[in-house]
Short mmCIF file of C-alpha atoms and ligand atoms in Angstrom, two decimals:
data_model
loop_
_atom_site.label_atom_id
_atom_site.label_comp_id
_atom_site.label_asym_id
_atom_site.label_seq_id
_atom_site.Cartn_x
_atom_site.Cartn_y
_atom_site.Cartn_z
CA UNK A 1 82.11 108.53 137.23
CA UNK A 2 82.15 109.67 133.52
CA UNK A 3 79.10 108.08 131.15
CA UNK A 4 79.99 104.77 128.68
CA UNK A 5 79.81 107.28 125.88
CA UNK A 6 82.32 109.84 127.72
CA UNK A 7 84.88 106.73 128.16
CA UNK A 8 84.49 105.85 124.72
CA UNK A 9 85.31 109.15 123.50
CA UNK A 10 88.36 109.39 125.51
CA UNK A 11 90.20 106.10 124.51
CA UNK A 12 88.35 104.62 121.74
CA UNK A 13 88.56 104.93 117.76
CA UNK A 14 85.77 104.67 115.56
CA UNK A 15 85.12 103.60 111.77
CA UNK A 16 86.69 106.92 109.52
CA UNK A 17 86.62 108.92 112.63
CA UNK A 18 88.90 111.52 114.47
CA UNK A 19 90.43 110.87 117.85
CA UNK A 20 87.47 112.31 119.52
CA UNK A 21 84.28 112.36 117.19
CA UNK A 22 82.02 115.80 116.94
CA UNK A 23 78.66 113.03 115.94
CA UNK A 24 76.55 111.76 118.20
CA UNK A 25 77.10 107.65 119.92
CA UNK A 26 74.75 105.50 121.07
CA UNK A 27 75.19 102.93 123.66
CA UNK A 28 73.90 99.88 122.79
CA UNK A 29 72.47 98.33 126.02
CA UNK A 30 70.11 95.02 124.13
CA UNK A 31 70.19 94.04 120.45
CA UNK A 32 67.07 90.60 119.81
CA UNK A 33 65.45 90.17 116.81
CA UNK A 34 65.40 92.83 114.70
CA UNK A 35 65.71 95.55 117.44
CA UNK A 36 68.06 97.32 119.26
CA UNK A 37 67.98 99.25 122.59
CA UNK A 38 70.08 102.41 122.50
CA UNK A 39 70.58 105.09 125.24
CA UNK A 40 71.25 108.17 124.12
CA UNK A 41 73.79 110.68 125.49
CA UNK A 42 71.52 112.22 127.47
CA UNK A 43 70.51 109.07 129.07
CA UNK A 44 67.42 108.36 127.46
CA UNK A 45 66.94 105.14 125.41
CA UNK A 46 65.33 103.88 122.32
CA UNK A 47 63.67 101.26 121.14
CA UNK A 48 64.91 101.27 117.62
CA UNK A 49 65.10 98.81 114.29
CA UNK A 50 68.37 98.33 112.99
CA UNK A 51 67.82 98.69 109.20
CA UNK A 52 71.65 98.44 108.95
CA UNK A 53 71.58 94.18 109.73
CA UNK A 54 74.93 95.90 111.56
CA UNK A 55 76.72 96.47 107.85
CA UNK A 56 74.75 93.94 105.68
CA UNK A 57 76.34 91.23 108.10
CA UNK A 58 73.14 90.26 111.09
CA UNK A 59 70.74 88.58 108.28
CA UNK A 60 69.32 86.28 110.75
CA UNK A 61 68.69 88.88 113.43
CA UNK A 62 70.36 89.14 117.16
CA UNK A 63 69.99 86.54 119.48
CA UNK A 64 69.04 84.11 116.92
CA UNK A 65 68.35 80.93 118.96
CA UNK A 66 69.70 78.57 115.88
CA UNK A 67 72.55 80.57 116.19
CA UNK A 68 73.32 81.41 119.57
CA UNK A 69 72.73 77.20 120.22
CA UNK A 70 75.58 76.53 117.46
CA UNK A 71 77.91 79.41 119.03
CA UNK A 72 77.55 77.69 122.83
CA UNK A 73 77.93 74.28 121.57
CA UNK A 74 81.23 74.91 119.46
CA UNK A 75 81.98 76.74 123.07
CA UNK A 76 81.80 74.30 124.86
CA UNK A 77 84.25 72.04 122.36
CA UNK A 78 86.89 74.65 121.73
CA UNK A 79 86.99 78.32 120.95
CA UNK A 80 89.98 78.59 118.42
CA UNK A 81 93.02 76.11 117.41
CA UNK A 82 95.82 76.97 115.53
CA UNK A 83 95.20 75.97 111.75
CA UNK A 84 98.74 75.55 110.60
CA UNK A 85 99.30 71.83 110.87
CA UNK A 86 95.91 71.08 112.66
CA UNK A 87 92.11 70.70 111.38
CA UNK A 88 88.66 70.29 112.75
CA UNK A 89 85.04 69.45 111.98
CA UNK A 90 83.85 73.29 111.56
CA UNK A 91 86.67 74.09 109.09
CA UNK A 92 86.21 71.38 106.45
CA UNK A 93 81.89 71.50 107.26
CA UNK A 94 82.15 74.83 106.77
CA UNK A 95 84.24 74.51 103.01
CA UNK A 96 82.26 71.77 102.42
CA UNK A 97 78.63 73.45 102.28
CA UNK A 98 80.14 76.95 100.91
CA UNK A 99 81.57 74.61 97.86
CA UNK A 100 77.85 73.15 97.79
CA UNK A 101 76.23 76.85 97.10
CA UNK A 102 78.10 78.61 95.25
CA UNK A 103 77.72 79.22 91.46
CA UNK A 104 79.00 76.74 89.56
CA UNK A 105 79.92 74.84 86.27
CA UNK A 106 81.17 71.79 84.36
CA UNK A 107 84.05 73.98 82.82
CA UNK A 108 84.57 75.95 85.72
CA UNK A 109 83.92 75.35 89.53
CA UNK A 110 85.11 77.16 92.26
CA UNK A 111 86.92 73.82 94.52
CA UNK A 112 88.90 75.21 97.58
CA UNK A 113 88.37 77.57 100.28
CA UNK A 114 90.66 79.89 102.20
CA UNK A 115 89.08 80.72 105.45
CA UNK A 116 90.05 84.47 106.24
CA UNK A 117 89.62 86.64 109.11
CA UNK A 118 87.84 89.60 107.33
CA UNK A 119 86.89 90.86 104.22
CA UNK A 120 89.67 93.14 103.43
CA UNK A 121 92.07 89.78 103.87
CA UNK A 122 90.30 87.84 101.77
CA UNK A 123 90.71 90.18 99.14
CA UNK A 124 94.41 90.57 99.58
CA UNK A 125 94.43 86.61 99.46
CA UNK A 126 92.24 87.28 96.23
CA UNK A 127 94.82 89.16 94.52
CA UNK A 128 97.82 87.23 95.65
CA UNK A 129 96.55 83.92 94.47
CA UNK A 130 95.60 85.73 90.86
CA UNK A 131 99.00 87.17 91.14
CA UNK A 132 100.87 83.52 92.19
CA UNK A 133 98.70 82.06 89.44
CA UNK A 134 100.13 84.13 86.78
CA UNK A 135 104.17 83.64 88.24
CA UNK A 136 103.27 80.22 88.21
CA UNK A 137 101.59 80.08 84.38
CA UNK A 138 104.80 81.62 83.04
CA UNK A 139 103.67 85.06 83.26
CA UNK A 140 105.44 86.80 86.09
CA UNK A 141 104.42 90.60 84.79
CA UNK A 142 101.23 90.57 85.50
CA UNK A 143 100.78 92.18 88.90
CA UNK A 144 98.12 95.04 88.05
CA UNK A 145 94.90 94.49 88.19
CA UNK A 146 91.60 96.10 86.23
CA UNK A 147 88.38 97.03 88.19
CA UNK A 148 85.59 99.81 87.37
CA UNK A 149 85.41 102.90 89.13
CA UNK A 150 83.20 103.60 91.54
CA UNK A 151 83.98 99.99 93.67
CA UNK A 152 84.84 98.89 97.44
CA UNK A 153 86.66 96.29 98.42
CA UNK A 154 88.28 96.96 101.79
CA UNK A 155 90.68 98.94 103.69
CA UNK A 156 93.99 97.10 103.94
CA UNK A 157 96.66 98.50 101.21
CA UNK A 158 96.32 95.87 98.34
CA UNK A 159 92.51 96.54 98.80
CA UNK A 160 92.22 100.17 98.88
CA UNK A 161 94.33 99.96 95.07
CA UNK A 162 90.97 98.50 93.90
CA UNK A 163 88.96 100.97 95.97
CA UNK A 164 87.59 103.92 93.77
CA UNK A 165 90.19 106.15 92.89
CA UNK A 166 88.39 109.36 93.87
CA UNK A 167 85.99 108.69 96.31
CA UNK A 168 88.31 105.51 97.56
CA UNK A 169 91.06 106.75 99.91
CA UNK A 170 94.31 106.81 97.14
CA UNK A 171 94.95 110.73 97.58
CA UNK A 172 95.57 110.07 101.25
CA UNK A 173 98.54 107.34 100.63
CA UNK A 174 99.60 108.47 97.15
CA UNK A 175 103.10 106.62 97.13
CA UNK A 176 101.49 102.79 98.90
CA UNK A 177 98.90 102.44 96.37
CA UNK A 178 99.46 100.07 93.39
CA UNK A 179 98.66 102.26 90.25
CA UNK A 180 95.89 99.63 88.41
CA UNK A 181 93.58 100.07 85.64
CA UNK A 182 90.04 101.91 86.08
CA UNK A 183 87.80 101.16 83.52
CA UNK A 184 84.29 103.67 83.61
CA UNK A 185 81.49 102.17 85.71
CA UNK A 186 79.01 100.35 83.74
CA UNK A 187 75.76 102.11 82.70
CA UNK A 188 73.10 102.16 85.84
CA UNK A 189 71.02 99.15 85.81
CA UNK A 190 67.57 101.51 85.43
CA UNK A 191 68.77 103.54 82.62
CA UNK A 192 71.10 101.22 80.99
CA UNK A 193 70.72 100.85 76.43
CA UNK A 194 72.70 98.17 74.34
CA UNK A 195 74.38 101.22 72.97
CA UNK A 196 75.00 102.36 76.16
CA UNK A 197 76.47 98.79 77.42
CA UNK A 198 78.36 98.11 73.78
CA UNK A 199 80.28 101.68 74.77
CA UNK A 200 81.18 100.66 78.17
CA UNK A 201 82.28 97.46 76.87
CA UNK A 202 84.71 98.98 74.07
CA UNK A 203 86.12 101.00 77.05
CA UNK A 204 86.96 97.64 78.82
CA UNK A 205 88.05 96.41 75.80
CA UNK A 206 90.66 98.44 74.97
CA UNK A 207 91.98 98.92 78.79
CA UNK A 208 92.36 95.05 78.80
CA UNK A 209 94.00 94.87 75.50
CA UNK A 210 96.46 98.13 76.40
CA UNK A 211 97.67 96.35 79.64
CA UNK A 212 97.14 92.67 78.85
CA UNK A 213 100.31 92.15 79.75
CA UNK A 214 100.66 93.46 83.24
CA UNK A 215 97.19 92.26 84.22
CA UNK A 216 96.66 89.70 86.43
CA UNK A 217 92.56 89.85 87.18
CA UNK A 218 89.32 91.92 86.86
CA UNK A 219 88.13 92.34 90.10
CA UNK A 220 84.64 93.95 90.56
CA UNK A 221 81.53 93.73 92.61
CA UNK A 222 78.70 91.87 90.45
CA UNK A 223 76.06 93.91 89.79
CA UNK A 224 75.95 96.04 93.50
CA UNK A 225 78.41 98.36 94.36
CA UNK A 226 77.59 98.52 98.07
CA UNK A 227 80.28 101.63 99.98
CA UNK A 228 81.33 103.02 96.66
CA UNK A 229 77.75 104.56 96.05
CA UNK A 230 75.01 101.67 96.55
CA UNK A 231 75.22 101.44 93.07
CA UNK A 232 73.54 98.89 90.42
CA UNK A 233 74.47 97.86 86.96
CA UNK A 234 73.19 95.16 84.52
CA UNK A 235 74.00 91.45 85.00
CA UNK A 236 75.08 91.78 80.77
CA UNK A 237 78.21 93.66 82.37
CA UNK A 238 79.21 90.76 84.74
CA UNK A 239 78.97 88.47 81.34
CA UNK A 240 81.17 90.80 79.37
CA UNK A 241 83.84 91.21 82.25
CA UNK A 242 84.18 87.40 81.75
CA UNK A 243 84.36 86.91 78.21
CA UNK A 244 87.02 89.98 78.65
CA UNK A 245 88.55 87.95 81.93
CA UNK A 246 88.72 84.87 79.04
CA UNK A 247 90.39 86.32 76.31
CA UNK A 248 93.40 88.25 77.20
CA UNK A 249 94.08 85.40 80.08
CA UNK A 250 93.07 87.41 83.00
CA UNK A 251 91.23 85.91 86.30
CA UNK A 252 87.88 87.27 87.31
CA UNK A 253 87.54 88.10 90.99
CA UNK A 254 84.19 88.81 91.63
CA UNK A 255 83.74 90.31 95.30
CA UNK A 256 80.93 89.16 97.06
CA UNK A 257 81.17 90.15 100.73
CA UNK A 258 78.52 92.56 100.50
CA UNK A 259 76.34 91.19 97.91
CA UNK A 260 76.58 87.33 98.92
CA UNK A 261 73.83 84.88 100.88
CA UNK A 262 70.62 86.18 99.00
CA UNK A 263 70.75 90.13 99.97
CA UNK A 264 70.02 90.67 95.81
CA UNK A 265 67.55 87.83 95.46
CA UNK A 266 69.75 85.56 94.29
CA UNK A 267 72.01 83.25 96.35
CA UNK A 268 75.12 85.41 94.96
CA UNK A 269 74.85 88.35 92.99
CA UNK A 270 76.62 86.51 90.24
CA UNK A 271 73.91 83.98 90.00
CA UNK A 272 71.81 86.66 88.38
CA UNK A 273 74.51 87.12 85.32
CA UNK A 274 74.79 82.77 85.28
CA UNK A 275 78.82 83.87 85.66
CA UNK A 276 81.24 81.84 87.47
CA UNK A 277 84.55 83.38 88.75
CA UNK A 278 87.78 82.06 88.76
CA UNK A 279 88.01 83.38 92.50
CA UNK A 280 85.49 84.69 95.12
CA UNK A 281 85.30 86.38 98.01
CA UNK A 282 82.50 86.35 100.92
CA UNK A 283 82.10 87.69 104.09
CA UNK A 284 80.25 89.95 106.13
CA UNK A 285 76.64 88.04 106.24
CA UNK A 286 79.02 84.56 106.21
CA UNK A 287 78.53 84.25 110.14
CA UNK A 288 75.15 85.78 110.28
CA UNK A 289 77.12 88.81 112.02
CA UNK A 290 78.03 86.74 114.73
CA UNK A 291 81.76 86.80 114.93
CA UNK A 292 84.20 87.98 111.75
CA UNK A 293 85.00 85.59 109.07
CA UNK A 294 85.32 85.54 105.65
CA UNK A 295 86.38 83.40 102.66
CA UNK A 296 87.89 83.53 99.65
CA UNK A 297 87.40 80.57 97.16
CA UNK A 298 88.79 79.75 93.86
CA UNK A 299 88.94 77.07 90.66
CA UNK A 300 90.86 74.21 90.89
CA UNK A 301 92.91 75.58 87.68
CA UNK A 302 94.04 78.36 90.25
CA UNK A 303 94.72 76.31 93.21
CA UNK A 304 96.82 73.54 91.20
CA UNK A 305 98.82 75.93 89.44
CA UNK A 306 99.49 78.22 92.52
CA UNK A 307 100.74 75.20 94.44
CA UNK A 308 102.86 73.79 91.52
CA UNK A 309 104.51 77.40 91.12
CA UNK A 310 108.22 78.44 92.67
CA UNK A 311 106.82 79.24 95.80
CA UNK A 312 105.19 76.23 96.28
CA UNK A 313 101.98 77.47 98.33
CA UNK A 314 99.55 80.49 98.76
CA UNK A 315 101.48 82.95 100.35
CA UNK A 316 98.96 83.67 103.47
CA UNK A 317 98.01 82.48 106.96
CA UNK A 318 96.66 84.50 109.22
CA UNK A 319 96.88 83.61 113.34
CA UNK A 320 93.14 82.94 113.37
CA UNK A 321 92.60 81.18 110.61
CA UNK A 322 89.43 78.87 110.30
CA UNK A 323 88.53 80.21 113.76
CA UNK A 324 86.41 77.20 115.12
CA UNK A 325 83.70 78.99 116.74
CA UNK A 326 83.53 81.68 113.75
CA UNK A 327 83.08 78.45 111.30
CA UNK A 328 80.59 77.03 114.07
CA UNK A 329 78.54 80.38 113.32
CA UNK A 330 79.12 80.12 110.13
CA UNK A 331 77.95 76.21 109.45
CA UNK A 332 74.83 77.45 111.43
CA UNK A 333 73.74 80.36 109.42
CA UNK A 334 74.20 78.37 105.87
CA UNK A 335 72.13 76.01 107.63
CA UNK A 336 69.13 78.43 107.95
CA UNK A 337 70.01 79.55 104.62
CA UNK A 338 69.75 76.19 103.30
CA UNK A 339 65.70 75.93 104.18
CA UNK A 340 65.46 78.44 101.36
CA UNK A 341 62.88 80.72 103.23
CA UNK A 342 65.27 84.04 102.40
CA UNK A 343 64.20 83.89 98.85
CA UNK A 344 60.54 85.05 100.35
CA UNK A 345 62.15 86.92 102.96
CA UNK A 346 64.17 89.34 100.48
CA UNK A 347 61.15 89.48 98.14
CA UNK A 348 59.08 90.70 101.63
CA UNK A 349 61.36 93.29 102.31
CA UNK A 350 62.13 94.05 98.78
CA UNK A 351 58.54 95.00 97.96
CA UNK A 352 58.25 96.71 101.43
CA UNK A 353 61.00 98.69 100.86
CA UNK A 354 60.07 99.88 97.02
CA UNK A 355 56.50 100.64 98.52
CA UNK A 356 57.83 102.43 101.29
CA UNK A 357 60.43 104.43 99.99
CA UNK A 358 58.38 105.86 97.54
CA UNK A 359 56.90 108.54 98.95
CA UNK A 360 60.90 110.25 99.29
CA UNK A 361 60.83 110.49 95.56
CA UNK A 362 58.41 113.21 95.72
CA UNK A 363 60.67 115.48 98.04
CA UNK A 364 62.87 118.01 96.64
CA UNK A 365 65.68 116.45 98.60
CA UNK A 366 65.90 113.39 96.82
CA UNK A 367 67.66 112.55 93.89
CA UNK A 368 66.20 109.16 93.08
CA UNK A 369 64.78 106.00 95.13
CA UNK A 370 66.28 102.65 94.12
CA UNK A 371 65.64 99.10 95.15
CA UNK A 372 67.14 95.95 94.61
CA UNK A 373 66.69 92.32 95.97
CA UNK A 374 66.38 93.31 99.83
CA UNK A 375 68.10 96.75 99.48
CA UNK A 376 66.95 100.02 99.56
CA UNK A 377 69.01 103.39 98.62
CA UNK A 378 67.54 106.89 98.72
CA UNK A 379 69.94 108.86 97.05
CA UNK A 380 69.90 113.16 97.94
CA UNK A 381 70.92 115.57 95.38
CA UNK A 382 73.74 117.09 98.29
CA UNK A 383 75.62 115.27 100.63
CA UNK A 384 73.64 114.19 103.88
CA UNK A 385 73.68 115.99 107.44
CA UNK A 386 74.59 112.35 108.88
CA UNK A 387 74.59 113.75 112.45
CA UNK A 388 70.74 115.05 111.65
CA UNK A 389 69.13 112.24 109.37
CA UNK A 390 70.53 109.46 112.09
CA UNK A 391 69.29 111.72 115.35
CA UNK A 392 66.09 112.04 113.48
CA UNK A 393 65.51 108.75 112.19
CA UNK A 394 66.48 107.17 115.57
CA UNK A 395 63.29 109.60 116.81
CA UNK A 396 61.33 107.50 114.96
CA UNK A 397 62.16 104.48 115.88
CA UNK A 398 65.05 103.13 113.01
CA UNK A 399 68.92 102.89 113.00
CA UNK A 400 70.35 103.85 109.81
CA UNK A 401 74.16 104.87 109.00
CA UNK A 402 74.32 107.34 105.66
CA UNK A 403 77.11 108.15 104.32
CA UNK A 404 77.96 110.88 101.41
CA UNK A 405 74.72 111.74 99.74
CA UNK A 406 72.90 107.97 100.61
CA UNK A 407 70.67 107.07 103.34
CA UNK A 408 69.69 103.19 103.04
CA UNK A 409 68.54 100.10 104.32
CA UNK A 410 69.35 96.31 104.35
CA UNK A 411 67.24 95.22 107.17
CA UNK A 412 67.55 91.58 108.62
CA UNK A 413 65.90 88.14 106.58
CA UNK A 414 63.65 87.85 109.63
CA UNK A 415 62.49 91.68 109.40
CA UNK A 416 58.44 91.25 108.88
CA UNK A 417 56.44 93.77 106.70
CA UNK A 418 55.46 95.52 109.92
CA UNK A 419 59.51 96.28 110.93
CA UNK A 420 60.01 97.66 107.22
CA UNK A 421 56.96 99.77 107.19
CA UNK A 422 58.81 101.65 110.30
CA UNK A 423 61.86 101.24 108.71
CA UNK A 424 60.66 102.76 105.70
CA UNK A 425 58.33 105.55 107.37
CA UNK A 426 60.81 106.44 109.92
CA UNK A 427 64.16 107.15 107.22
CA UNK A 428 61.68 109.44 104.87
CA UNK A 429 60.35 110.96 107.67
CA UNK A 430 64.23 111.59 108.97
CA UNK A 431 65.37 112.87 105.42
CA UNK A 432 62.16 115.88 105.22
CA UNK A 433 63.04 116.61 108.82
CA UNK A 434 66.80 116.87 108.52
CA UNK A 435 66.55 118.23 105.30
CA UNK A 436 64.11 121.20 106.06
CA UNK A 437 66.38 122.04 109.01
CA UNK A 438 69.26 122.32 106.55
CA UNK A 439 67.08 125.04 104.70
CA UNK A 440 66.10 126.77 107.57
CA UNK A 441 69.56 126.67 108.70
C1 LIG B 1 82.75 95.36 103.54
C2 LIG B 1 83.38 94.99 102.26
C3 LIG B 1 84.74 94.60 102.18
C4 LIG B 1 85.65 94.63 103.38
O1 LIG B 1 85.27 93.73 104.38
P1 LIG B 1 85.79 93.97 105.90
O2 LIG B 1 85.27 92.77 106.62
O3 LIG B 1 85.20 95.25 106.35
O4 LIG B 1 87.28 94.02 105.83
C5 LIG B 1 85.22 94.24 100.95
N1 LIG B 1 84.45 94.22 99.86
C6 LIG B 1 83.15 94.57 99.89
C7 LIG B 1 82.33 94.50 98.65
C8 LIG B 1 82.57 94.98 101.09
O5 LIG B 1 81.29 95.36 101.11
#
């Protein structure tokens, strides 16, 4: 009888992976709290802290009693309806509270919610609605839309157009990719002048005003870029993108699946810049990483004119839409958001990560240390070894997932000061071990 792992190779696919993977799997055999129990190929296990929250999404850690109650009560009810035609209490609780927290004001407030299945779909249902919205406003050109370099915001088609251009995955599928407007990436939050920011915004400027006519909406990540480098910019550039967004009649999209439900200290990233979008996406933390769900939400302006337009509706509806026990997860995690502890949570973890990540700035390896709200980003000056800096790390007792030249951490809400202490100890301790191998190598 052939191991978990040797199955899994033989049958399975995994995220940007070949048929059969040359890096190491674990088997996960317990996930509680904040920890996981892997077992290694070799058959041994470890005990080790997930500084990933599984992709930004477990905030509330595994097995979460609040949550695991809500899950097995909605259970218990029903497990999924169709939503075409039919409604129930977790749908319209769950729009109801999202409405409640989001940013907001008298001019502009975000009204209606489209309950997706992932975050990739709720940006497609992002850029159709901007798109319906101008076809129904009279202006049936604009179909392009602006972004900045350097972003993420999914792997479906429509998405991947926003992704990056170069590091996104547009030389793979050169002919399905809608060609849209890259403006630079804004200055980097630490090292950002006026100068610097009046430059980038000229830049913006004069894309906008070149294409203004084929636009439909800016769509960017406030603030974070999460997969398209872990990067940070200044909240100034999320202002300008709407006073941009404003005048040459363009929508602002700002993509909050990654950044959303008080990861950067805020509620939403774009509570930092005081900017309200004409349409938002969230996901990933929405159920507390319970089950996949995500939302995208928009004006009333946008949802009475895409209505009133020739089609007559938003063009989308996805089989499990407003999946019952999904919202059920969902209702329950806002709830534990809604006792406002994460706002001392993040700023726990935030200081434990800048203290503890400190000590890679000194190591010839490292490129620079970055934190922000409960995220922390070593950044190498060469791509990492991922196979050696995740074997290593998971040695000492942390489970971390780098990518290009990044290793990084978004542990859990519930993480204490003790679990990022490891966390932190354990990935610096990873990157001089993997990285002294590579010179010995
Ligand atoms: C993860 C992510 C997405 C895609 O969400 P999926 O649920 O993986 O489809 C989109 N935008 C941002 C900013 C993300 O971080």
């Amino acid at each position: 009888m052939s191991s978990l792992i040797e199955r899994d190779r033989a049958s399975l696919w995994h995220p940007y992976a070949p048929a059969s993977p040359t890096l190491p799997l674990w088997e996960v055999e317990a996930a509680d709290g904040v920890a996981l129990r892997l077992r290694d190929e070799q058959g041994r296990t470890h005990e080790v802290l997930d500084a990933m929250s599984s992709w930004w999404s477990v905030i509330h850690g595994y097995r979460n009693p609040i949550m695991d109650a809500a899950v097995q009560r909605q259970l218990t009810s029903f497990s999924h309806v169709m939503f075409g035609g039919l409604t129930h209490q977790p749908a319209v609780e769950l729009a109801e509270s999202l409405l409640s927290m989001v940013p907001g004001e008298p001019g502009r407030r975000l009204e209606r919610v489209f309950l997706a299945d992932s975050g990739s779909i709720s940006v497609e249902v992002a850029l159709k609605l901007a798109v319906q919205f101008q076809t129904a406003t009279g202006r049936p050109k604009r179909q392009r839309f602006l972004t900045i370099r350097g972003g993420y915001h999914g792997d479906t088609f429509a998405a991947m157009g926003v992704c990056d251009p170069v590091d996104g995955m547009h030389s793979s599928f050169p002919g399905l990719l809608a060609a849209n407007v890259f403006a630079p990436r804004p200055p980097a939050a630490a090292t950002a002048t006026p100068a610097g920011i009046a430059d980038w915004q000229a830049d913006v400027e004069r894309l906008a005003s070149q294409h203004s006519d084929e636009l439909a909406a800016i769509i960017v990540e406030p603030l974070l870029q999460g997969a398209g480098g872990m990067f940070t910019y200044p909240a100034e550039c999320v202002r300008i993108l709407r006073t941009i967004a404003d005048h040459y009649g363009l929508l602002l999209i700002l993509d909050e699946i990654a950044t959303g439900f008080g990861r950067t200290g805020e509620l939403f990233a774009a509570d930092h810049a005081g900017v309200v979008p004409d349409i938002m996406c969230v996901g990933k933390a929405l159920t507390g990483g319970y089950l996949t769900l995500a939302a995208t939400l928009c004006t009333g302006d946008v949802a009475k004119a895409v209505s009133s337009g020739r089609a007559g509706a938003l063009l989308h509806g996805p089989t499990f839409m407003a999946n019952p026990l999904a919202c059920a997860a969902a209702i329950a995690s806002l709830g534990i958001l809604a006792t406002g502890a994460w706002r001392e949570d993040v700023e726990r973890i935030g200081t434990g990560l800048a203290e503890g990540l400190a000590p890679a700035s000194m190591l010839d390896a490292v490129a620079d240390v970055r934190t922000f709200g409960a995220v922390g980003v070593i950044e190498l000056r060469d791509a990492v070894d991922v196979t050696a800096v995740t074997r290593a790390a998971v040695e000492h007792g942390v489970w971390v997932r780098p990518f290009r030249n990044l290793v990084y951490a978004m542990p859990p809400y519930i993480s204490s000061a003790e679990d990022v202490g490891v966390m932190t100890s354990g990935m610096v301790a990873a990157i001089k071990e993997a990285t002294t191998q590579a010179v010995l190598a």
